[in-house]
Short mmCIF file of C-alpha atoms in Angstrom, two decimals:
data_model
loop_
_atom_site.label_atom_id
_atom_site.label_comp_id
_atom_site.label_asym_id
_atom_site.label_seq_id
_atom_site.Cartn_x
_atom_site.Cartn_y
_atom_site.Cartn_z
CA UNK Y 1 0.87 17.05 -8.57
CA UNK Y 2 -2.33 15.24 -9.45
CA UNK Y 3 -0.54 12.05 -10.50
CA UNK Y 4 1.24 11.15 -7.30
CA UNK Y 5 2.94 7.81 -6.92
CA UNK Y 6 -0.48 6.14 -6.38
CA UNK Y 7 0.31 5.96 -2.70
CA UNK Y 8 -1.20 3.18 -0.79
CA UNK Y 9 0.03 1.51 2.39
CA UNK Y 10 2.45 -0.60 0.27
CA UNK Y 11 4.86 2.31 -0.14
CA UNK Y 12 4.66 2.99 3.58
CA UNK Y 13 5.28 -0.69 4.31
CA UNK Y 14 8.22 -0.81 1.88
CA UNK Y 15 10.02 2.18 3.41
CA UNK Y 16 9.14 1.01 6.91
CA UNK Y 17 10.93 -2.25 6.00
CA UNK Y 18 13.95 -0.28 4.68
CA UNK Y 19 14.14 1.70 7.92
CA UNK Y 20 13.50 -1.41 10.02
CA UNK Y 21 16.19 -3.32 8.12
CA UNK Y 22 18.71 -0.53 8.81
CA UNK Y 23 17.70 -0.41 12.51
CA UNK Y 24 17.97 -4.19 12.87
CA UNK Y 25 21.39 -4.14 11.23
CA UNK Y 26 22.64 -1.42 13.61
CA UNK Y 27 21.24 -3.16 16.66
CA UNK Y 28 22.71 -6.53 15.63
CA UNK Y 29 19.47 -8.46 15.25
CA UNK Y 30 19.37 -12.07 14.01
CA UNK Y 31 20.09 -12.71 10.32
CA UNK Y 32 16.80 -14.59 9.98
CA UNK Y 33 14.76 -11.55 11.05
CA UNK Y 34 16.80 -9.26 8.81
CA UNK Y 35 16.30 -11.70 5.91
CA UNK Y 36 12.51 -11.71 6.50
CA UNK Y 37 12.38 -7.89 6.53
CA UNK Y 38 14.53 -7.65 3.41
CA UNK Y 39 12.40 -10.29 1.65
CA UNK Y 40 9.24 -8.40 2.58
CA UNK Y 41 10.76 -5.16 1.27
CA UNK Y 42 11.68 -6.80 -2.05
CA UNK Y 43 8.19 -8.31 -2.30
CA UNK Y 44 6.56 -4.91 -1.66
CA UNK Y 45 8.84 -3.26 -4.21
CA UNK Y 46 7.92 -5.79 -6.91
CA UNK Y 47 4.21 -5.55 -6.04
CA UNK Y 48 4.35 -1.76 -6.27
CA UNK Y 49 6.00 -2.09 -9.69
CA UNK Y 50 3.08 -4.33 -10.70
CA UNK Y 51 0.58 -1.75 -9.45
CA UNK Y 52 2.31 0.99 -11.42
CA UNK Y 53 1.70 -0.75 -14.74
CA UNK Y 54 -0.36 1.74 -16.70
CA UNK Y 55 0.62 4.83 -14.69
CA UNK Y 56 2.61 6.22 -17.63
CA UNK Y 57 -0.66 6.75 -19.49
CA UNK Y 58 -2.18 8.57 -16.52
CA UNK Y 59 0.90 10.76 -16.20
CA UNK Y 60 0.67 11.65 -19.92
CA UNK Y 61 -3.01 12.54 -19.47
CA UNK Y 62 -2.09 14.75 -16.51
CA UNK Y 63 0.61 16.43 -18.66
CA UNK Y 64 -2.01 17.09 -21.38
CA UNK Y 65 -4.26 18.74 -18.80
CA UNK Y 66 -1.39 20.80 -17.38
CA UNK Y 67 -0.70 22.37 -20.82
CA UNK Y 68 -3.94 24.36 -20.48
CA UNK Y 69 -2.96 26.15 -17.27
CA UNK Y 70 -2.94 29.93 -17.47
CA UNK Y 71 0.14 30.61 -15.32
CA UNK Y 72 3.21 30.02 -17.52
CA UNK Y 73 5.59 28.92 -14.73
CA UNK Y 74 3.06 26.44 -13.34
CA UNK Y 75 2.32 25.24 -16.86
CA UNK Y 76 6.00 24.60 -17.55
CA UNK Y 77 6.75 22.94 -14.20
CA UNK Y 78 3.68 20.72 -14.12
CA UNK Y 79 3.80 19.63 -17.78
CA UNK Y 80 7.50 18.77 -17.65
CA UNK Y 81 7.04 17.18 -14.23
CA UNK Y 82 4.27 14.90 -15.47
CA UNK Y 83 6.27 14.00 -18.59
CA UNK Y 84 9.24 13.03 -16.43
CA UNK Y 85 6.91 11.02 -14.23
CA UNK Y 86 5.59 9.23 -17.32
CA UNK Y 87 9.16 8.36 -18.34
CA UNK Y 88 9.92 7.21 -14.78
CA UNK Y 89 6.87 4.90 -14.83
CA UNK Y 90 7.84 3.57 -18.28
CA UNK Y 91 11.36 2.68 -17.00
CA UNK Y 92 9.76 1.18 -13.90
CA UNK Y 93 7.52 -1.01 -16.08
CA UNK Y 94 10.59 -2.20 -18.02
CA UNK Y 95 12.30 -3.04 -14.70
CA UNK Y 96 9.25 -5.05 -13.63
CA UNK Y 97 9.28 -6.93 -16.91
CA UNK Y 98 12.98 -7.67 -16.35
CA UNK Y 99 12.48 -8.80 -12.73
CA UNK Y 100 9.59 -11.11 -13.60
CA UNK Y 101 11.51 -12.65 -16.50
CA UNK Y 102 9.32 -11.30 -19.31
CA UNK Y 103 12.33 -9.53 -20.79
CA UNK Y 104 15.49 -11.55 -20.54
CA UNK Y 105 19.03 -10.09 -20.38
CA UNK Y 106 17.91 -6.68 -19.09
CA UNK Y 107 20.57 -4.40 -17.60
CA UNK Y 108 18.71 -3.83 -14.33
CA UNK Y 109 21.25 -1.32 -13.01
CA UNK Y 110 21.16 0.85 -16.14
CA UNK Y 111 17.36 0.99 -16.26
CA UNK Y 112 17.19 1.57 -12.51
CA UNK Y 113 19.56 4.54 -12.79
CA UNK Y 114 17.53 5.86 -15.72
CA UNK Y 115 14.29 5.63 -13.77
CA UNK Y 116 15.82 7.41 -10.75
CA UNK Y 117 17.11 10.21 -12.99
CA UNK Y 118 13.61 10.87 -14.35
CA UNK Y 119 12.24 10.68 -10.81
CA UNK Y 120 14.82 13.24 -9.67
CA UNK Y 121 13.90 15.65 -12.51
CA UNK Y 122 10.22 15.28 -11.67
CA UNK Y 123 10.92 16.06 -8.00
CA UNK Y 124 13.08 19.08 -8.89
CA UNK Y 125 10.22 20.44 -11.01
CA UNK Y 126 7.76 19.74 -8.17
CA UNK Y 127 9.96 21.64 -5.75
CA UNK Y 128 10.35 24.52 -8.23
CA UNK Y 129 6.58 24.74 -8.42
CA UNK Y 130 6.32 24.70 -4.62
CA UNK Y 131 8.93 27.46 -4.26
CA UNK Y 132 7.20 29.52 -6.98
CA UNK Y 133 3.79 29.19 -5.26
CA UNK Y 134 5.44 30.04 -1.95
CA UNK Y 135 7.06 33.13 -3.48
CA UNK Y 136 3.72 34.31 -4.92
CA UNK Y 137 1.94 33.79 -1.61
CA UNK Y 138 4.69 35.56 0.33
CA UNK Y 139 4.54 38.54 -2.01
CA UNK Y 140 0.78 38.79 -1.71
CA UNK Y 141 1.02 38.43 2.09
CA UNK Y 142 3.65 41.21 2.21
CA UNK Y 143 1.44 43.45 0.05
CA UNK Y 144 -1.54 42.68 2.30
CA UNK Y 145 0.45 43.59 5.41
CA UNK Y 146 1.73 46.77 3.79
CA UNK Y 147 -1.81 47.83 2.90
CA UNK Y 148 -3.17 46.94 6.35
CA UNK Y 149 -0.56 48.80 8.52
CA UNK Y 150 -0.02 52.63 8.41
CA UNK Y 151 2.94 53.87 6.22
CA UNK Y 152 5.10 55.16 9.17
CA UNK Y 153 5.55 51.70 10.65
CA UNK Y 154 5.54 49.78 7.41
CA UNK Y 155 8.50 47.69 8.43
CA UNK Y 156 11.36 50.10 8.04
CA UNK Y 157 14.01 50.14 10.68
CA UNK Y 158 13.58 52.55 13.59
CA UNK Y 159 15.59 55.78 12.89
CA UNK Y 160 17.69 55.63 16.07
CA UNK Y 161 19.29 52.43 14.78
CA UNK Y 162 20.40 54.16 11.59
CA UNK Y 163 21.54 57.40 13.25
CA UNK Y 164 23.52 55.72 16.03
CA UNK Y 165 25.53 53.56 13.62
CA UNK Y 166 28.92 54.98 12.76
CA UNK Y 167 29.99 52.87 9.74
CA UNK Y 168 28.08 51.61 6.66
CA UNK Y 169 28.88 47.93 7.54
CA UNK Y 170 27.30 48.32 10.95
CA UNK Y 171 24.12 49.65 9.29
CA UNK Y 172 23.96 46.87 6.66
CA UNK Y 173 24.03 43.95 9.13
CA UNK Y 174 20.98 44.97 11.18
CA UNK Y 175 19.10 45.75 7.93
CA UNK Y 176 19.90 42.28 6.51
CA UNK Y 177 19.03 40.48 9.75
CA UNK Y 178 15.77 42.46 10.01
CA UNK Y 179 14.93 41.62 6.41
CA UNK Y 180 15.72 37.94 7.02
CA UNK Y 181 13.56 37.89 10.14
CA UNK Y 182 10.72 39.50 8.22
CA UNK Y 183 11.03 37.02 5.34
CA UNK Y 184 11.13 34.11 7.78
CA UNK Y 185 8.03 35.42 9.54
CA UNK Y 186 6.29 35.76 6.17
CA UNK Y 187 7.35 32.23 5.23
CA UNK Y 188 6.04 30.73 8.46
CA UNK Y 189 2.76 32.65 8.16
CA UNK Y 190 2.21 31.59 4.54
CA UNK Y 191 3.02 27.94 5.25
CA UNK Y 192 0.83 27.95 8.38
CA UNK Y 193 -2.10 29.33 6.37
CA UNK Y 194 -1.56 26.91 3.46
CA UNK Y 195 -1.31 23.33 4.75
CA UNK Y 196 -1.54 21.77 1.24
CA UNK Y 197 1.55 23.71 0.13
CA UNK Y 198 3.41 22.85 3.36
CA UNK Y 199 2.57 19.16 2.99
CA UNK Y 200 3.61 19.09 -0.67
CA UNK Y 201 6.88 20.88 0.09
CA UNK Y 202 7.70 18.51 2.96
CA UNK Y 203 6.77 15.47 0.88
CA UNK Y 204 8.93 16.49 -2.09
CA UNK Y 205 11.82 17.47 0.20
CA UNK Y 206 11.72 14.02 1.81
CA UNK Y 207 11.34 12.24 -1.52
CA UNK Y 208 14.32 13.97 -3.15
CA UNK Y 209 16.78 12.17 -0.85
CA UNK Y 210 15.79 8.82 -2.39
CA UNK Y 211 17.03 9.42 -5.96
CA UNK Y 212 19.95 11.52 -4.66
CA UNK Y 213 21.10 8.52 -2.63
CA UNK Y 214 20.42 5.91 -5.31
CA UNK Y 215 22.21 7.93 -8.01
CA UNK Y 216 25.17 8.49 -5.69
CA UNK Y 217 24.85 12.29 -5.90
CA UNK Y 218 24.28 12.72 -2.16
CA UNK Y 219 24.57 9.36 -0.41
CA UNK Y 220 22.77 9.28 2.92
CA UNK Y 221 22.42 5.56 3.66
CA UNK Y 222 19.46 3.23 3.78
CA UNK Y 223 18.32 4.36 7.23
CA UNK Y 224 17.88 7.99 6.23
CA UNK Y 225 16.32 7.02 2.87
CA UNK Y 226 13.91 4.69 4.68
CA UNK Y 227 12.93 7.43 7.15
CA UNK Y 228 12.40 9.98 4.35
CA UNK Y 229 10.40 7.50 2.25
CA UNK Y 230 8.28 6.57 5.25
CA UNK Y 231 7.60 10.24 6.13
CA UNK Y 232 6.61 11.15 2.57
CA UNK Y 233 4.37 8.04 2.33
CA UNK Y 234 2.61 8.97 5.57
CA UNK Y 235 2.11 12.53 4.30
CA UNK Y 236 0.68 11.15 1.04
CA UNK Y 237 -1.72 8.92 2.98
CA UNK Y 238 -2.85 12.06 4.85
CA UNK Y 239 -3.67 13.76 1.53
CA UNK Y 240 -5.64 10.68 0.45
CA UNK Y 241 -7.64 10.61 3.68
CA UNK Y 242 -8.24 14.40 3.57
CA UNK Y 243 -8.46 15.41 -0.10
CA UNK Y 244 -8.52 19.12 0.83
CA UNK Y 245 -4.86 18.74 1.87
CA UNK Y 246 -3.89 17.92 -1.71
CA UNK Y 247 -2.18 20.81 -3.55
CA UNK Y 248 -4.09 21.84 -6.69
CA UNK Y 249 -3.67 21.88 -9.61
CA UNK X 18 -13.53 2.35 7.67
CA UNK X 19 -14.22 4.65 4.72
CA UNK X 20 -10.49 5.17 4.36
CA UNK X 21 -9.87 1.43 4.11
CA UNK X 22 -12.68 1.16 1.54
CA UNK X 23 -11.06 3.92 -0.52
CA UNK X 24 -7.76 2.05 -0.56
CA UNK X 25 -9.21 -1.36 -1.41
CA UNK X 26 -11.44 -0.16 -4.24
CA UNK X 27 -8.65 1.92 -5.76
CA UNK X 28 -6.90 -0.96 -7.57
CA UNK X 29 -10.00 -2.95 -8.42
CA UNK X 30 -9.79 -2.21 -12.13
CA UNK X 31 -6.12 -3.17 -12.38
CA UNK X 32 -6.72 -6.26 -10.23
CA UNK X 33 -9.35 -7.55 -12.67
CA UNK X 34 -6.98 -7.11 -15.61
CA UNK X 35 -4.20 -8.88 -13.69
CA UNK X 36 -6.59 -11.71 -12.79
CA UNK X 37 -7.50 -12.15 -16.46
CA UNK X 38 -3.79 -12.11 -17.41
CA UNK X 39 -3.03 -14.65 -14.66
CA UNK X 40 -5.65 -17.08 -15.96
CA UNK X 41 -4.57 -16.45 -19.57
CA UNK X 42 -1.01 -17.44 -18.54
CA UNK X 43 -2.32 -20.54 -16.75
CA UNK X 44 -4.39 -21.52 -19.79
CA UNK X 45 -1.46 -20.93 -22.17
CA UNK X 46 0.79 -23.04 -19.87
CA UNK X 47 -1.75 -25.86 -20.01
CA UNK X 48 -2.08 -25.68 -23.80
CA UNK X 49 1.69 -25.57 -24.35
CA UNK X 50 2.57 -28.20 -21.73
CA UNK X 51 3.40 -30.93 -24.27
CA UNK X 52 5.29 -28.57 -26.61
CA UNK X 53 8.99 -29.24 -25.92
CA UNK X 54 10.21 -26.38 -28.16
CA UNK X 55 8.63 -23.74 -25.96
CA UNK X 56 10.21 -24.53 -22.57
CA UNK X 57 11.57 -21.00 -22.18
CA UNK X 58 8.17 -19.46 -22.97
CA UNK X 59 6.50 -21.89 -20.56
CA UNK X 60 8.92 -20.92 -17.82
CA UNK X 61 8.27 -17.19 -18.49
CA UNK X 62 4.49 -17.74 -18.39
CA UNK X 63 4.75 -19.65 -15.09
CA UNK X 64 6.93 -16.94 -13.53
CA UNK X 65 4.55 -14.22 -14.71
CA UNK X 66 1.56 -16.11 -13.32
CA UNK X 67 3.30 -16.59 -9.96
CA UNK X 68 4.26 -12.89 -9.80
CA UNK X 69 0.75 -11.75 -10.67
CA UNK X 70 -0.68 -14.12 -8.06
CA UNK X 71 1.70 -12.85 -5.37
CA UNK X 72 1.10 -9.20 -6.29
CA UNK X 73 -2.68 -9.61 -6.25
CA UNK X 74 -2.53 -11.10 -2.75
CA UNK X 75 -1.10 -7.76 -1.57
CA UNK X 76 -3.97 -5.91 -3.31
CA UNK X 77 -6.37 -8.05 -1.29
CA UNK X 78 -4.95 -7.09 2.06
CA UNK X 79 -7.89 -4.91 3.13
CA UNK X 80 -10.69 -6.80 1.45
CA UNK X 81 -11.71 -8.64 4.62
CA UNK X 82 -12.96 -5.36 6.08
CA UNK X 83 -14.51 -4.42 2.73
CA UNK X 84 -16.52 -7.66 2.74
CA UNK X 85 -17.61 -7.21 6.38
CA UNK X 86 -18.90 -3.73 5.47
CA UNK X 87 -20.76 -5.24 2.48
CA UNK X 88 -22.26 -7.92 4.79
CA UNK X 89 -23.44 -5.19 7.21
CA UNK X 90 -25.10 -3.36 4.29
CA UNK X 91 -26.80 -6.50 2.99
CA UNK X 92 -28.29 -7.13 6.47
CA UNK X 93 -30.43 -4.07 5.89
CA UNK X 94 -32.06 -5.36 2.72
CA UNK X 95 -35.82 -5.69 2.94
CA UNK X 96 -36.10 -8.90 0.86
CA UNK X 97 -35.33 -11.76 3.30
CA UNK X 98 -34.02 -14.23 0.75
CA UNK X 99 -31.68 -11.66 -0.79
CA UNK X 100 -30.61 -10.59 2.69
CA UNK X 101 -29.76 -14.17 3.66
CA UNK X 102 -27.95 -15.09 0.43
CA UNK X 103 -25.91 -11.89 0.20
CA UNK X 104 -24.99 -11.73 3.88
CA UNK X 105 -23.85 -15.37 3.83
CA UNK X 106 -21.88 -14.72 0.62
CA UNK X 107 -20.16 -11.60 2.03
CA UNK X 108 -19.34 -13.23 5.38
CA UNK X 109 -17.78 -16.22 3.60
CA UNK X 110 -15.92 -13.87 1.29
CA UNK X 111 -14.52 -12.04 4.33
CA UNK X 112 -13.33 -15.39 5.75
CA UNK X 113 -11.81 -16.30 2.36
CA UNK X 114 -9.85 -13.03 2.27
CA UNK X 115 -8.71 -13.59 5.85
CA UNK X 116 -7.34 -17.05 4.92
CA UNK X 117 -5.77 -15.47 1.83
CA UNK X 118 -4.06 -12.82 3.95
CA UNK X 119 -2.67 -15.51 6.27
CA UNK X 120 -1.34 -17.42 3.24
CA UNK X 121 0.30 -14.21 1.97
CA UNK X 122 1.91 -13.58 5.37
CA UNK X 123 3.25 -17.16 5.29
CA UNK X 124 4.60 -16.72 1.74
CA UNK X 125 6.59 -13.59 2.67
CA UNK X 126 7.85 -15.15 5.89
CA UNK X 127 5.94 -12.97 8.36
CA UNK X 128 4.32 -16.07 9.85
CA UNK X 129 6.25 -19.31 10.08
CA UNK X 130 4.43 -22.07 11.93
CA UNK X 131 1.23 -22.32 9.89
CA UNK X 132 -0.16 -25.26 8.00
CA UNK X 133 -0.31 -23.93 4.44
CA UNK X 134 -2.47 -26.84 3.21
CA UNK X 135 -5.17 -26.43 5.87
CA UNK X 136 -5.38 -22.64 5.36
CA UNK X 137 -5.51 -23.16 1.59
CA UNK X 138 -8.32 -25.73 1.98
CA UNK X 139 -10.14 -23.36 4.33
CA UNK X 140 -9.84 -20.55 1.78
CA UNK X 141 -11.23 -22.79 -1.00
CA UNK X 142 -14.15 -23.87 1.22
CA UNK X 143 -15.05 -20.27 2.06
CA UNK X 144 -14.78 -19.29 -1.60
CA UNK X 145 -17.09 -22.18 -2.55
CA UNK X 146 -19.67 -21.11 0.05
CA UNK X 147 -19.45 -17.53 -1.26
CA UNK X 148 -20.18 -18.74 -4.78
CA UNK X 149 -23.09 -20.92 -3.58
CA UNK X 150 -24.58 -17.88 -1.82
CA UNK X 151 -24.11 -15.72 -4.93
CA UNK X 152 -25.61 -18.37 -7.24
CA UNK X 153 -28.58 -18.83 -4.88
CA UNK X 154 -29.16 -15.10 -5.13
CA UNK X 155 -28.89 -15.22 -8.94
CA UNK X 156 -31.43 -18.08 -9.16
CA UNK X 157 -33.82 -16.22 -6.81
CA UNK X 158 -33.56 -13.04 -8.92
CA UNK X 159 -34.15 -15.02 -12.14
CA UNK X 160 -37.23 -16.71 -10.62
CA UNK X 161 -38.58 -13.33 -9.48
CA UNK X 162 -38.08 -11.94 -13.00
CA UNK X 163 -39.83 -14.98 -14.53
CA UNK X 164 -42.81 -14.65 -12.16
CA UNK X 165 -43.04 -10.94 -12.97
CA UNK X 166 -42.91 -11.63 -16.71
CA UNK X 167 -45.46 -14.42 -16.53
CA UNK X 168 -47.95 -12.05 -14.88
CA UNK X 169 -47.52 -9.51 -17.67
CA UNK X 170 -50.49 -9.53 -20.11
CA UNK X 171 -48.39 -8.53 -23.16
CA UNK X 172 -46.00 -11.33 -22.50
CA UNK X 173 -48.80 -13.91 -22.22
CA UNK X 174 -50.00 -12.99 -25.69
CA UNK X 175 -46.42 -13.24 -27.00
CA UNK X 176 -46.09 -16.69 -25.39
CA UNK X 177 -49.30 -17.96 -26.96
CA UNK X 178 -48.16 -16.67 -30.38
CA UNK X 179 -44.75 -18.39 -29.93
CA UNK X 180 -46.33 -21.73 -28.94
CA UNK X 181 -48.78 -21.59 -31.84
CA UNK X 182 -45.95 -20.85 -34.31
CA UNK X 183 -44.54 -24.39 -34.04
CA UNK X 184 -47.48 -26.80 -34.18
CA UNK X 185 -45.26 -29.86 -34.91
CA UNK X 186 -43.94 -29.79 -31.30
CA UNK X 187 -45.27 -32.71 -29.21
CA UNK X 188 -48.20 -31.66 -27.10
CA UNK X 189 -47.59 -33.44 -23.78
CA UNK X 190 -44.20 -32.52 -22.25
CA UNK X 191 -42.19 -30.39 -24.67
CA UNK X 192 -44.62 -27.42 -24.85
CA UNK X 193 -44.14 -26.94 -21.08
CA UNK X 194 -40.36 -27.05 -21.46
CA UNK X 195 -40.61 -24.82 -24.52
CA UNK X 196 -42.79 -22.36 -22.60
CA UNK X 197 -40.40 -22.43 -19.61
CA UNK X 198 -37.36 -21.80 -21.79
CA UNK X 199 -39.17 -19.04 -23.68
CA UNK X 200 -40.15 -17.39 -20.38
CA UNK X 201 -36.58 -17.77 -19.06
CA UNK X 202 -34.97 -16.29 -22.17
CA UNK X 203 -37.44 -13.40 -22.36
CA UNK X 204 -36.89 -12.57 -18.68
CA UNK X 205 -33.11 -12.67 -19.03
CA UNK X 206 -33.01 -10.71 -22.31
CA UNK X 207 -33.81 -7.46 -20.56
CA UNK X 208 -31.49 -8.14 -17.59
CA UNK X 209 -27.97 -8.77 -18.92
CA UNK X 210 -26.47 -8.00 -15.48
CA UNK X 211 -28.14 -11.11 -14.00
CA UNK X 212 -26.92 -13.28 -16.90
CA UNK X 213 -23.34 -12.02 -16.57
CA UNK X 214 -23.30 -12.52 -12.80
CA UNK X 215 -24.69 -16.05 -13.10
CA UNK X 216 -22.17 -17.05 -15.78
CA UNK X 217 -19.34 -15.48 -13.76
CA UNK X 218 -20.25 -17.33 -10.56
CA UNK X 219 -20.77 -20.58 -12.45
CA UNK X 220 -17.33 -20.31 -14.09
CA UNK X 221 -15.71 -19.48 -10.74
CA UNK X 222 -17.17 -22.69 -9.22
CA UNK X 223 -14.73 -24.96 -11.05
CA UNK X 224 -11.66 -23.70 -9.18
CA UNK X 225 -12.73 -24.54 -5.58
CA UNK X 226 -14.52 -27.72 -6.74
CA UNK X 227 -11.24 -28.88 -8.28
CA UNK X 228 -9.07 -27.82 -5.32
CA UNK X 229 -11.34 -29.54 -2.80
CA UNK X 230 -11.54 -32.68 -4.94
CA UNK X 231 -15.37 -32.50 -5.13
CA UNK X 232 -15.38 -32.26 -8.92
CA UNK X 233 -11.84 -32.69 -10.20
CA UNK X 234 -11.19 -31.23 -13.61
CA UNK X 235 -7.89 -30.33 -15.23
CA UNK X 236 -6.01 -27.06 -14.96
CA UNK X 237 -7.08 -26.18 -18.52
CA UNK X 238 -10.78 -26.14 -17.63
CA UNK X 239 -10.12 -24.20 -14.41
CA UNK X 240 -7.96 -21.65 -16.26
CA UNK X 241 -10.47 -21.21 -19.10
CA UNK X 242 -13.36 -20.70 -16.66
CA UNK X 243 -11.23 -18.33 -14.60
CA UNK X 244 -10.39 -16.35 -17.73
CA UNK X 245 -14.06 -16.12 -18.75
CA UNK X 246 -15.09 -14.95 -15.29
CA UNK X 247 -12.23 -12.39 -15.21
CA UNK X 248 -13.27 -10.99 -18.60
CA UNK X 249 -16.86 -10.66 -17.32
CA UNK X 250 -15.44 -8.93 -14.23
CA UNK X 251 -13.61 -6.43 -16.48
CA UNK X 252 -16.78 -5.82 -18.54
CA UNK X 253 -18.84 -5.09 -15.42
CA UNK X 254 -16.10 -2.79 -14.08
CA UNK X 255 -15.88 -0.83 -17.32
CA UNK X 256 -19.68 -0.68 -17.67
CA UNK X 257 -21.21 -0.39 -14.18
CA UNK X 258 -24.75 -0.72 -15.56
CA UNK X 259 -23.90 -4.37 -16.31
CA UNK X 260 -23.06 -4.97 -12.65
CA UNK X 261 -25.82 -6.71 -10.66
CA UNK X 262 -27.33 -4.71 -7.79
CA UNK X 263 -27.47 -4.93 -4.82
#
């Protein structure tokens, strides 16, 4: 997605603090150190909210651009994804206003849950897009392999396997496992040849644990959330340093 | 290095808006300070200003390197005066950001045993030296433009026509002042970037002069000047042709 979470080292620092806080708690470090780390994390979180003021507009602009895509699945995923991102940023801005005292009597928990829900929807759409692109690439890779190799060894099972089997069940299992192996090989090849797609898939897979934990759908604990957030932030920094690693559109 | 530059320049636009908002809050706080009915609003404005200030310090966490890179670039300028003024300004700016980063680390509790007052004074001193370097450069550029204009034949004729238009002006001293001002205004008319930069640096002077006690003014004056300089900063960001180069 073109409008990422405007990653800068702050996100990395925030999730590093989350992970560090969890590690310090497990290892029984002093309360003063844990308080410092938790204070730093809160400070980074508030600063990032400040930096995100205005990102809703950018997300809406990205959604407008995505409407003109030719591929209908990509068009749907990206437009809805950007719209959800815009809503997430809007809720985030409201939370910032509440935390800084601009809006008094704000139900922080309610707005926080709202913002995580939009974030989750955006990530689900991102992942759908990644899986769709992966599917397309795998199909084209399979077609390419089929056209390259001669028809007799086009991937069908050797005949002795089929003839030696006595029952239909015994035939089905090797066929399924062969098919699975082939699909896995295709998957690895496609991902190896498309680093932007691999990076985006990994990033979104790591990110999804954050809203799942915060919404209580799949609680994993602050340590795991911190590690996932840190990994996805590092991957995002990589795409900023090397723009060719960014998945387009 | 390029990576760090990419990160630091990324939020420049937002930072300028936040700076303007911060000074607008400070100015509003000063204007409403005697108004007892608005205590809640005052408290909100102060909190907002503090949050913006704290947030902006995080934005500035890579600017030391940015300024060192700018100083390296200005060393390669051919004009010696510009080279000296700009290099001195960038080096002092780098030191200011370094002091600022230390103050941020102290505010979040990363560093404990530091003298906040001495680092704050150091930061103000470096900022003042930066502004002096920038203003020296502005004055040098203005003088160069005036010399260039004065040598221009067309302009000389225009000057003579202007001086002859007002014969009631006293002949001894005022015509020279009149001619100087006319030359100055004509030179600056075609270079709005220089005017904006000079006004911006001049407005920024009041803050360190007040903090260091060299020229104490009240928080209202400092906030108003800060707001003006922030608005100029936004204008030059939105319209890069109005930004002075180098």
